[in-house]
Each structure stands twice: as structure tokens, then as C-alpha cells.
Short mmCIF file of C-alpha atoms and ligand atoms in Angstrom, two decimals:
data_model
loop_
_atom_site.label_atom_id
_atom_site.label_comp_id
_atom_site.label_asym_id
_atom_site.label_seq_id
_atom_site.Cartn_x
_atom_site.Cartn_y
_atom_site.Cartn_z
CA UNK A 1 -15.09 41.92 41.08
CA UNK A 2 -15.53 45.37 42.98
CA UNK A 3 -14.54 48.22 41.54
CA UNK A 4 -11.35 48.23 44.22
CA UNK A 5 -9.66 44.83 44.08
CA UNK A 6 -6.71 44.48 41.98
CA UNK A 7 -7.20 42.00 39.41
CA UNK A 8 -4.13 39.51 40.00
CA UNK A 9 -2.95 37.35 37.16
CA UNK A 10 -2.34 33.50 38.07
CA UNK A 11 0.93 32.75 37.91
CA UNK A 12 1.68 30.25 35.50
CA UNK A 13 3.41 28.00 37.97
CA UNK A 14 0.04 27.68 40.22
CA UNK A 15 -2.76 28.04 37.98
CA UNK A 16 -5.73 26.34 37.67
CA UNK A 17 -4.98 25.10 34.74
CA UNK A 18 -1.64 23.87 35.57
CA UNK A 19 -2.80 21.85 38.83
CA UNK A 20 -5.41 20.41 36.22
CA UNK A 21 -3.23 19.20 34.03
CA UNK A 22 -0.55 15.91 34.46
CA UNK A 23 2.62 17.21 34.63
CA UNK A 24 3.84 13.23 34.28
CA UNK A 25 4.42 15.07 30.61
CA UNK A 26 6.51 14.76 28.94
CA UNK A 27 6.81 13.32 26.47
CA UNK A 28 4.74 15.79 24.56
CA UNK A 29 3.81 13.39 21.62
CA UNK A 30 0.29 12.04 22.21
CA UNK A 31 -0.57 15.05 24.51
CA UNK A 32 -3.92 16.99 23.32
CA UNK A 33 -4.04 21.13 22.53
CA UNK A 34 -5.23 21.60 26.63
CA UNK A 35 -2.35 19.31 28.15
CA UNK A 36 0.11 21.24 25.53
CA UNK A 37 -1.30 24.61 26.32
CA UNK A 38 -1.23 23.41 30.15
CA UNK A 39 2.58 22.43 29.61
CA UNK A 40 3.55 25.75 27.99
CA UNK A 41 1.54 27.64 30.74
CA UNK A 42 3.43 25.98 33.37
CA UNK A 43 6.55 26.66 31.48
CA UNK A 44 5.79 30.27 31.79
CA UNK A 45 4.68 30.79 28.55
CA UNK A 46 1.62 32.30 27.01
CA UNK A 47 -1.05 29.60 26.28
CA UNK A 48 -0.84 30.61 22.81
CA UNK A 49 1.94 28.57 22.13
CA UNK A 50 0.54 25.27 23.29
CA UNK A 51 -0.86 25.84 19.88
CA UNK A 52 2.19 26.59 18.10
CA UNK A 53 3.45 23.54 20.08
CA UNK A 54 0.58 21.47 19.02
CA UNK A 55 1.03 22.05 15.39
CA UNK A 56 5.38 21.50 15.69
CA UNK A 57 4.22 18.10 17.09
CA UNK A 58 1.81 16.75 15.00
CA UNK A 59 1.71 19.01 11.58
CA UNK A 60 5.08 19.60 11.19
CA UNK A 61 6.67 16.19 12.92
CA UNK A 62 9.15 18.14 14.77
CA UNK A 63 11.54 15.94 16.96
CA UNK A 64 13.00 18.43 19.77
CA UNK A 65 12.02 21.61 20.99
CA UNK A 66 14.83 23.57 20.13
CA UNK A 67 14.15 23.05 16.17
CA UNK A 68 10.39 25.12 16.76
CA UNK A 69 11.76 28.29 14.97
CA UNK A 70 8.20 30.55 16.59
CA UNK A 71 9.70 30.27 19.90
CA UNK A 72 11.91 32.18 21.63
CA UNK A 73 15.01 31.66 21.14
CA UNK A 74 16.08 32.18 25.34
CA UNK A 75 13.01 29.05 25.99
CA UNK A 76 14.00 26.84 23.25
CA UNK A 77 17.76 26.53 25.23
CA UNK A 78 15.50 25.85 28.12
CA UNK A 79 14.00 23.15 27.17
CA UNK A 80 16.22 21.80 23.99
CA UNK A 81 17.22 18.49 26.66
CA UNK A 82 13.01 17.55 27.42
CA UNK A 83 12.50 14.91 25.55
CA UNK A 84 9.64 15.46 23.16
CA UNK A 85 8.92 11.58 22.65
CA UNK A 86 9.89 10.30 19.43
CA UNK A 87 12.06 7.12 18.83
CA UNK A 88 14.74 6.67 15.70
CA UNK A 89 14.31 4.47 12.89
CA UNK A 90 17.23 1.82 13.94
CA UNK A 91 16.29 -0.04 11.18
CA UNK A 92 14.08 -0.16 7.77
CA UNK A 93 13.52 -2.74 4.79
CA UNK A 94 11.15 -2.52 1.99
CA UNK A 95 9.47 -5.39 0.34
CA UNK A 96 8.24 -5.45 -3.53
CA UNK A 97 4.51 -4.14 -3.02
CA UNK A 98 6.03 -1.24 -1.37
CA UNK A 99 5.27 -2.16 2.45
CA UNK A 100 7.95 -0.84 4.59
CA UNK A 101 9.35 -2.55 8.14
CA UNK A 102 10.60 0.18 10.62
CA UNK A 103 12.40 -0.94 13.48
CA UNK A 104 12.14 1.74 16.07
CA UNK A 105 14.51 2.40 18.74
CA UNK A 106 13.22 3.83 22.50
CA UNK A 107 14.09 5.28 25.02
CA UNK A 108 15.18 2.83 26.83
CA UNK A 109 16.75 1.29 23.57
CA UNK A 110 13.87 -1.44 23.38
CA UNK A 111 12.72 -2.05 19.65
CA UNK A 112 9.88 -2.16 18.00
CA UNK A 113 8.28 -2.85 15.06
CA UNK A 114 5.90 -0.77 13.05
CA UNK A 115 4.50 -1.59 9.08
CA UNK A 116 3.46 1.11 6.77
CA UNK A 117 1.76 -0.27 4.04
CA UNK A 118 0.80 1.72 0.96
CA UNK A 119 -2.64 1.25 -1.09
CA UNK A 120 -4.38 3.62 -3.65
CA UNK A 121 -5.21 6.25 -2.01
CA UNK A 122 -4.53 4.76 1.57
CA UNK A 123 -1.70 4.56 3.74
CA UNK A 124 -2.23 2.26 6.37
CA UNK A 125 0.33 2.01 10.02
CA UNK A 126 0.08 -1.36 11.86
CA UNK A 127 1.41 -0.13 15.35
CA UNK A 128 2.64 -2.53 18.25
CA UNK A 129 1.27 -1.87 21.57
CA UNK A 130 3.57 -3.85 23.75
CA UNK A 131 7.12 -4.97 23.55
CA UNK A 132 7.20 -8.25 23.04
CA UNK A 133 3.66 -10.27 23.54
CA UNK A 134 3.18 -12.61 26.77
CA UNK A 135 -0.12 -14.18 24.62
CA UNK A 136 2.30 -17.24 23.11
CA UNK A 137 -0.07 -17.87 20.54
CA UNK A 138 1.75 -21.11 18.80
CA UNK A 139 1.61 -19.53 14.98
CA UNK A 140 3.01 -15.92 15.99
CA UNK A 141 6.55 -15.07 15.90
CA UNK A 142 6.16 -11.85 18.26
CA UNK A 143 5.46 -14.51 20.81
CA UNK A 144 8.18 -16.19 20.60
CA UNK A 145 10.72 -13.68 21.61
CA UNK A 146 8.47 -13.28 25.43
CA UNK A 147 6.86 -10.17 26.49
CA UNK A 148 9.26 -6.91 27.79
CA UNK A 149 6.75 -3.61 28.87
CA UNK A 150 3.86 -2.09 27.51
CA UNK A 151 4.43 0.90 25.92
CA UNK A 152 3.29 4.42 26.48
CA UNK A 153 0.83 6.24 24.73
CA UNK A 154 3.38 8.68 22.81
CA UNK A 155 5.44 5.77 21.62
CA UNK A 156 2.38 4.24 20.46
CA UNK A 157 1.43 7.52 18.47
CA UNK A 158 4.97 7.92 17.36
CA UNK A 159 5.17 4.79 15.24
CA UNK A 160 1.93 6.80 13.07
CA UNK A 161 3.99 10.15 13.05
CA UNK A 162 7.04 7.98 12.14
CA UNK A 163 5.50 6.36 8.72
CA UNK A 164 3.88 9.98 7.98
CA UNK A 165 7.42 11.45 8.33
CA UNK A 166 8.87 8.58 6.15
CA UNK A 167 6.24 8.55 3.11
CA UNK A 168 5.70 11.95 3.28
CA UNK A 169 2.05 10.96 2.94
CA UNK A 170 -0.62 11.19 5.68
CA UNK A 171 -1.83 8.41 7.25
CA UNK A 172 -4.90 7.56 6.37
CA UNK A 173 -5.60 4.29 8.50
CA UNK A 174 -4.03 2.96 11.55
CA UNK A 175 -4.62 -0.84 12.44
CA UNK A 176 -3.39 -1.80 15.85
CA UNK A 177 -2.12 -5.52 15.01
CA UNK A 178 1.65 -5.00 15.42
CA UNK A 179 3.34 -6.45 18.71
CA UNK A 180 1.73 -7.17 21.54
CA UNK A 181 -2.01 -7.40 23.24
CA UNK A 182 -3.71 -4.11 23.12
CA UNK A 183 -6.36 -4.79 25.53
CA UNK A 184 -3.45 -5.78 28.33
CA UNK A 185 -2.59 -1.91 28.04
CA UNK A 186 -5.98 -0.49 27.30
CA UNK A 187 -4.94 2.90 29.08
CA UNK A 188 -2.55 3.70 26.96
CA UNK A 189 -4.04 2.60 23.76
CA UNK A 190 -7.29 4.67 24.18
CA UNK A 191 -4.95 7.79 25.11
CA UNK A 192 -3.16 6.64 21.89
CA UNK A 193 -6.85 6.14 19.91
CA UNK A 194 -7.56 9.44 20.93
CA UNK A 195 -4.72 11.29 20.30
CA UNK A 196 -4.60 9.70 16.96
CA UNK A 197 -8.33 11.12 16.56
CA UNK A 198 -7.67 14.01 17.25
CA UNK A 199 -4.27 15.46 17.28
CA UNK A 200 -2.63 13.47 14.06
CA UNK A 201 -6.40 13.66 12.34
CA UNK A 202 -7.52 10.12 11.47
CA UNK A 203 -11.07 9.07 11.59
CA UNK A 204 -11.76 6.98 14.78
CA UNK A 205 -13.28 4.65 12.20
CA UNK A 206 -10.19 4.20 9.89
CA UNK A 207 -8.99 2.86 13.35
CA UNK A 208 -8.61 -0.78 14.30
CA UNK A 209 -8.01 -2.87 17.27
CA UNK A 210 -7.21 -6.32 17.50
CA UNK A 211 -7.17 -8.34 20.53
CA UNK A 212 -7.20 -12.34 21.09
CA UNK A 213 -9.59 -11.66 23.99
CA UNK A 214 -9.26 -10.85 27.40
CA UNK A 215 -11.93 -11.89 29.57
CA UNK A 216 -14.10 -8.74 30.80
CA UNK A 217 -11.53 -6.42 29.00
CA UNK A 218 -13.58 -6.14 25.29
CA UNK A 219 -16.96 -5.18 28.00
CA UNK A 220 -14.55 -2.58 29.42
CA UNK A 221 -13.29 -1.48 26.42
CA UNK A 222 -16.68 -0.90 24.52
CA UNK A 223 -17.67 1.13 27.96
CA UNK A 224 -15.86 4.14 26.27
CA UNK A 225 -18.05 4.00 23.16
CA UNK A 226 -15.05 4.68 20.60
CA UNK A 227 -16.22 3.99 17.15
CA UNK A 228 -13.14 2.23 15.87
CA UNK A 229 -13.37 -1.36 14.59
CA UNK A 230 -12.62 -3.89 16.77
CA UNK A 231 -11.44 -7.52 15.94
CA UNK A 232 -11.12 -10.59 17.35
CA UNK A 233 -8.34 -13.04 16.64
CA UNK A 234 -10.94 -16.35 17.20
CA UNK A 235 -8.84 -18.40 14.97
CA UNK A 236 -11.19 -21.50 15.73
CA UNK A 237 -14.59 -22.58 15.77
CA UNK A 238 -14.54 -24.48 18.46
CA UNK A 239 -12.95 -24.62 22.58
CA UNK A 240 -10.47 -27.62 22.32
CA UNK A 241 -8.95 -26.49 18.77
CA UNK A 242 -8.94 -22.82 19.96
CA UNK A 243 -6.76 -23.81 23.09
CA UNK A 244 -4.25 -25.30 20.96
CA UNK A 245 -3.35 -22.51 19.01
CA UNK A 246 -3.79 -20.02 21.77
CA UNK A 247 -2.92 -20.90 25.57
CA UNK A 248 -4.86 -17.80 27.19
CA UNK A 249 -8.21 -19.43 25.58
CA UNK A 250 -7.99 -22.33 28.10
CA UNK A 251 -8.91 -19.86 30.89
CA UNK A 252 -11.33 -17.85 28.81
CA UNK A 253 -13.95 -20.32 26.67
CA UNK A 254 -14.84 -19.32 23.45
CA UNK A 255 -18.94 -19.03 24.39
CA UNK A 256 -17.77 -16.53 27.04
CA UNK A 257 -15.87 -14.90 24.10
CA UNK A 258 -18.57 -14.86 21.84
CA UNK A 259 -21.40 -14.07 24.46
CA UNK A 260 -19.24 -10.59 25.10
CA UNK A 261 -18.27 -9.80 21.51
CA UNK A 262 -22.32 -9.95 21.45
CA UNK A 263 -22.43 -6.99 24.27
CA UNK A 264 -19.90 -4.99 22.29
CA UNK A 265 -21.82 -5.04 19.64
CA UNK A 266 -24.95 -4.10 21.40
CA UNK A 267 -23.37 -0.97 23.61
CA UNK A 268 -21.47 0.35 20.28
CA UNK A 269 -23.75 -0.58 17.72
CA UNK A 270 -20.74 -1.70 15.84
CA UNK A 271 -20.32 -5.05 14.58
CA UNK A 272 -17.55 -6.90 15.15
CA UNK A 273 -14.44 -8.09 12.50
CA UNK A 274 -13.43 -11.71 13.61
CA UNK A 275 -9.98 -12.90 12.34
CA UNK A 276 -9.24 -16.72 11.30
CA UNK A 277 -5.71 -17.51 10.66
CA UNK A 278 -5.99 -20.43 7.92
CA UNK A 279 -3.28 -22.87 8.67
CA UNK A 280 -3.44 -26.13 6.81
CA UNK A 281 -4.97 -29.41 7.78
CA UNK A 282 -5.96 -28.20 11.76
CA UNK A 283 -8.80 -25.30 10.87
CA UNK A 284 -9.54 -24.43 7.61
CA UNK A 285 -11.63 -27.50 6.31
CA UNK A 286 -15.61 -27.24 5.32
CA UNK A 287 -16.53 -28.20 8.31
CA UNK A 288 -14.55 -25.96 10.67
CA UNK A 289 -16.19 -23.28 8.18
CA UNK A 290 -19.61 -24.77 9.05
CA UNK A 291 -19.14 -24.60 12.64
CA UNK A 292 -18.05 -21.37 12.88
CA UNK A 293 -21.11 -20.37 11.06
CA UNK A 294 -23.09 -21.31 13.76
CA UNK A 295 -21.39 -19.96 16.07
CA UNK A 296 -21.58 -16.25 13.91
CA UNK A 297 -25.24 -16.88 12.60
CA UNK A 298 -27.37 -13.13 13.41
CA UNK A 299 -24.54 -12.10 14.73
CA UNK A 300 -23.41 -8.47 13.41
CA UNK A 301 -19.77 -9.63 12.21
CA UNK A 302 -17.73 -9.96 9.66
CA UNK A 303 -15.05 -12.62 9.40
CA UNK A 304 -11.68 -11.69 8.40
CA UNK A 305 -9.68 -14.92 6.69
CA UNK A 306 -5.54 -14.54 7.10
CA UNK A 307 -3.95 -17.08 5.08
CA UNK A 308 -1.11 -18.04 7.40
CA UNK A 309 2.24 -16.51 6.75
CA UNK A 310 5.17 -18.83 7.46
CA UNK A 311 7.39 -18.59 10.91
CA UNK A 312 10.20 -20.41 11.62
CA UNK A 313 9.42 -21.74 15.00
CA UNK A 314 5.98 -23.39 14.00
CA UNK A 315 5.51 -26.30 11.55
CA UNK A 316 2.15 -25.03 10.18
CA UNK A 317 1.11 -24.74 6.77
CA UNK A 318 -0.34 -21.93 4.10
CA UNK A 319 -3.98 -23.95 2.50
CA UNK A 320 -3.73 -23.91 -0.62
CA UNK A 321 -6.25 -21.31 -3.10
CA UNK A 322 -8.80 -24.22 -3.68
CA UNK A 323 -9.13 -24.90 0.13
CA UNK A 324 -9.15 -21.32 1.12
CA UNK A 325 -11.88 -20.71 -1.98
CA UNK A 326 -14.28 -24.05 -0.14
CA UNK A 327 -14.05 -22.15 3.37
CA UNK A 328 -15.14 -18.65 1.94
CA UNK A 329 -17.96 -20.83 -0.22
CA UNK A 330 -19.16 -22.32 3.01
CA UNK A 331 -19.44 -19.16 4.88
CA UNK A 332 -20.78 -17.14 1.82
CA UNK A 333 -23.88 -20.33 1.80
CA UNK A 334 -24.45 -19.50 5.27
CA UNK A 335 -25.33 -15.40 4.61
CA UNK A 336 -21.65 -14.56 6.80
CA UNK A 337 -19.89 -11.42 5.09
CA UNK A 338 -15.88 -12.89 4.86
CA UNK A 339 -13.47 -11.77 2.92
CA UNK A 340 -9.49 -12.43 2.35
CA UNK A 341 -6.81 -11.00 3.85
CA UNK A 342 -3.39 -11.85 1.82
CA UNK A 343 -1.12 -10.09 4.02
CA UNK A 344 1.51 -7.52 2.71
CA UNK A 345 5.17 -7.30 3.56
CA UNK A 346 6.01 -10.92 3.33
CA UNK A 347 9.38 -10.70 1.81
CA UNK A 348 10.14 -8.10 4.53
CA UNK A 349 8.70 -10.14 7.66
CA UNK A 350 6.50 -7.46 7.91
CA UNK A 351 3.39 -9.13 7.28
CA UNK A 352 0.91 -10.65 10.05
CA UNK A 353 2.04 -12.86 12.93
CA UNK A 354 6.08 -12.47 11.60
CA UNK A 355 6.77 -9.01 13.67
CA UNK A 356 9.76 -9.98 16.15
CA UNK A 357 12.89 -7.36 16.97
CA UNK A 358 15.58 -11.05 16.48
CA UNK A 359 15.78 -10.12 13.12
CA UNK A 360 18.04 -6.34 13.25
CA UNK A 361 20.84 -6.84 11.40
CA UNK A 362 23.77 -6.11 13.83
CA UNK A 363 25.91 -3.88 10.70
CA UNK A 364 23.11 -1.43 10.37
CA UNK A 365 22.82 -1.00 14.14
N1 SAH B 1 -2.58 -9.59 19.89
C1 SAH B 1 -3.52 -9.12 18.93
C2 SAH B 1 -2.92 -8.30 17.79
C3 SAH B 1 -1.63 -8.76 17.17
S1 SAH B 1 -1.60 -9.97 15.91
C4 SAH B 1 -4.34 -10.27 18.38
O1 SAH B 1 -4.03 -11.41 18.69
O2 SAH B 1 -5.32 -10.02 17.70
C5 SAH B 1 -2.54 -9.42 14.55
C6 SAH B 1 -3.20 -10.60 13.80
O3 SAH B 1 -2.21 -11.40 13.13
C7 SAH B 1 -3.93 -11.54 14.75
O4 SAH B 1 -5.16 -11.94 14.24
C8 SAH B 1 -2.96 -12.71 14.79
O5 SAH B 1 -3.56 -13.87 15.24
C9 SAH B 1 -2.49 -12.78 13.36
N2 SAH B 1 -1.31 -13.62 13.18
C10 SAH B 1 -0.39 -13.95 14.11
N3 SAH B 1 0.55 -14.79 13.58
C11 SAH B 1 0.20 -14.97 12.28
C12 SAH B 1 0.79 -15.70 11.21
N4 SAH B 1 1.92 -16.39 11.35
N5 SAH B 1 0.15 -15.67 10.02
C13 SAH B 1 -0.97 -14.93 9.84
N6 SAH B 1 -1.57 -14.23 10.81
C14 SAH B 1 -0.98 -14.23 12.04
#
């Protein structure tokens, strides 16, 4: 700059900065410190409070602008009415082992479902990604009730902030297996993954997706070398049983599955989590075990067993312990890591597969 010209401030309304950023925002929830600070800036603020801003959201769980005491009190009026993104708890039931069901209310007064489910030491959020699923898989209640909109990445984060807020406990693990298909709304879950990362604080690997498959979509999705867990709901060990419990799989085959699980694995370096829903009599004898073995043999996985959990709509059964015991023995002989997953929240319909918004009690709306 010569000695002459008169240094001339940006103002906040044209800035560089600003025309980065995506003024789409609000809703502030899910934004990073840089599209906060951008916000503020374009507010005509000092950048310094996309900090203070930043902290409100995610430290501090504040739900409207006007309640963030550190700013001034003429700019809080301002912008008391902007919606800062976070739903209300419409509705909330606790089973025995301490696993709470949130019904959460939008925007646009869709509900959704969110679990928080307390272990030693861990506090685990299973987040929906969608309103409703359009995946139909015959054993899932979410299913049943069709498929509404995906949602946005703040109301995906909100459901986390949401069971912080509630158990006054950070979470420690997020597992993204409520409603819906998160790889039909990939945007929005990796602006959700990230956000969660590194806004909120959780380790990208305490962070789990969990997708039924969507042809090219896991390839696309390992592309942005995340290190979060990913799983995949295979369910069968072979093409003709698989397309009876899931309708998508007749226009995706499960070697095509398989074959890119296999690139994931190679472009993350992660291994893969499969999940197999045992449901009595149709896929959990010795031999389904056996063939998925081959199917899994050298493959860097890890098979997830969920013990079905009773819906209304489907006339499946739970194995019982000694059949579920022969499955893992069969998988254990064939050098395949497996383990158990008895799902929490049962009493609440909060467990696996049993999310659906039917169930809110009209008195308590
Ligand atoms: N759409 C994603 C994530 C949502 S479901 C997916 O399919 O992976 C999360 C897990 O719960 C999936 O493995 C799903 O197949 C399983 N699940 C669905 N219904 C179930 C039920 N009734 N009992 C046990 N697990 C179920």
C-alpha cells in the first residue's frame, strides 16, 4: 500500500468473506466457526463474535439469539425472530436400562425420532437422517409409515445437541441408524459428520453410518475419506433371500454390494461393520452363517448380529439364544470377528428397526 492511499475497511455487508460464505444460513446449528464468523460479519458485527456465537451454539446449547447475554443488547432484538435451528422435544419416554425416545418436533412440525442411550462411560445418540424411509425394508417399522423429506444438516446435528441438553452429559458417540437412508442425503449427513467433528467435539471415529446400500453411493461416500465407521445392513447371505427382506436389493445384487464395500475398504483403509438382522427360521440357520462366511472370507469386516426386535406389521420371529449362539459358532470357526447386538430401548420402541412417529400419544401433544 503507498504511503498515500487511505486504507478503507470492507464493509461488512460486501466483504470477501461475506460473498464467501452461504448466506442460505440460517439455521446457525451445524454451521462451522468461519460460516458463524461470516454470519456475524455480515450482520455487521465484529468477527469476534462468530466465536462467542460458536460457543452459545454448541457449548452452551443456546436455543435463540436473544438469550446470548455477550451480545448487545440493541443486536440481540435484531435478530431474537432468526431462527437458530433447534426443534422441541414433543415427546419423551424412558425404558428400564435408561435409553430415552425423543420425539422431536420441526419446523415444519414433522417428527422425528432420536435415541439416547446411556453406557458406562458412554453416551451414545442414534440420529434419523430422513423423515420417514422410502427403503420398505419388510422387518422395519420406519418403513412402514413411507418416506416425507430428508432433513437438513442442523436438524440432523440438533437431535446430538438435544440428548446432550437432556442428560446433561456429553455425547460421546453418535450412530446414524435412526430414520431414514443416510446415503439418499449424503450432503447433508457429511455437513452433519463434520459439524459433529468439529463443532459439538466427537471423534469422527465414535461416528457411525449405516446404510442398506445404494449402488455407487458407498464409492462416493468413501471419496471424502472420513474416518467414521461405516455399516452395511446385508441382512442375507445370499441375492434371492436378500430381495425378500429388502426391495431396493433387487436392483442392486449383493456381489455388486460386496465388490464396493471391498473399494471402501481399500480407499479408507477402514474395514467395514456388516449388520445381520436374525429373524427366525428365514436367515439365521448354520448354513446361512456358512455362506455368508464365504462371502466375508479376507475381507476386512466385522459382522454385527441384531437379534430382531418385534414390529407389528411383520410376522417375523426373535431366534432363540441357542440358535443365535450356532450362528456366532459358525462364523467364529471360519476366523470372522461377530459379535451381538441386543438392542436397547425395547420397552420404549426405541430400539432398532421400531423408530416410527404413529406412536405420539395425542394428550402429550
Ligand atoms: N437405513 C439404514 C439405517 C437405519 S436402520 C440401514 O438400513 O442400515 C438401522 C439398523 O436397524 C439396520 O441395520 C436395520 O436393518 C436394522 N433394523 C431394522 N428393523 C429392525 C428390526 N425390526 N429389528 C432389528 N433390527 C432392525
Amino acid at each position: 500500500m503507498s504511503a498515500k492511499s487511505v486504507p478503507v475497511l470492507p464493509s461488512p455487508k460486501t466483504s470477501n468473506i461475506a460473498q464467501q460464505a452461504n448466506f442460505s444460513i440460517p439455521p446457525l446449528v451445524g454451521a462451522g466457526l468461519e460460516e458463524l464468523t461470516a454470519w456475524v460479519y455480515n450482520q455487521g458485527q465484529p468477527a469476534y463474535r462468530g466465536k462467542q456465537l460458536h460457543e452459545w451454539i454448541y457449548q452452551k446449547g443456546v436455543r435463540s439469539l436473544s438469550d446470548i447475554s455477550v451480545f448487545p443488547k440493541q443486536w440481540r432484538a435484531e435478530v431474537a425472530e432468526i431462527p437458530i435451528g433447534r426443534s422441541n422435544i414433543h415427546y419423551r419416554s424412558v425404558a428400564s436400562d435408561g435409553t430415552v425416545k425423543y420425539l422431536l418436533q420441526l419446523a415444519d412440525n414433522q417428527i422425528i425420532e432420536c435415541v439416547g442411550i446411556p453406557a458406562e462411560k458412554r453416551l451414545t445418540v442414534c440420529v434419523s437422517t430422513q423423515v420417514g424411509c422410502p427403503m420398505a425394508c419388510d422387518f422395519c417399522a420406519t418403513g412402514k409409515e413411507g418416506y416425507k423429506r430428508n432433513l437438513a444438516r442442523h436438524e440432523i446435528v440438533d437431535q446430538v445437541l438435544t440428548v446432550q441438553e437432556d442428560f446433561q452429559q456429553r455425547v460421546s458417540h453418535v450412530v446414524f441408524m435412526g430414520m431414514g437412508e443416510p446415503l439418499l442425503n449424503t450432503d447433508h449427513v457429511i455437513g452433519a459428520i463434520k459439524s459433529l467433528n468439529q463443532d459439538v467435539g466427537i471423534g469422527q471415529r465414535n461416528l457411525t453410518v449405516s446404510t442398506v446400500g445404494i449402488r455407487d453411493r458407498i464409492r462416493s461416500f468413501a471419496q471424502h475419506q472420513l474416518q467414521v465407521t461405516l455399516a452395511v445392513s446385508l441382512h442375507a447371505p445370499n441375492q434371492a433371500l436378500r430381495e425378500q427382506l429388502i426391495p431396493s436389493a433387487r436392483s442392486y445384487p449383493i456381489e455388486d454390494l460386496l465388490a464396493e464395500c471391498r473399494e471402501y475398504v481399500k480407499m479408507t483403509g477402514r474395514r467395514v461393520s456388516f449388520e445381520y438382522i436374525l429373524l427366525a427360521g428365514v436367515n439365521d440357520l448354520p448354513e446361512h452363517a456358512l455362506e455368508l462366511t464365504r462371502h466375508l472370507r479376507g475381507f476386512q469386516s466385522h459382522v454385527n448380529l441384531i437379534p430382531y426386535n418385534p414390529i407389528t406389521e411383520a410376522d417375523y420371529k426373535r431366534p432363540n439364544q441357542n440358535r443365535i449362539q450356532a450362528f456366532v459358532k459358525v462364523l467364529k470357526q471360519q476366523q470372522i470377528a461377530v459379535s451381538v447386538r441386543y438392542s436397547r430401548g425395547l420397552e420404549a420402541d426405541a430400539a432398532c428397526g421400531q423408530l416410527r412417529v404413529k406412536k405420539v400419544p395425542s394428550s402429550e401433544s
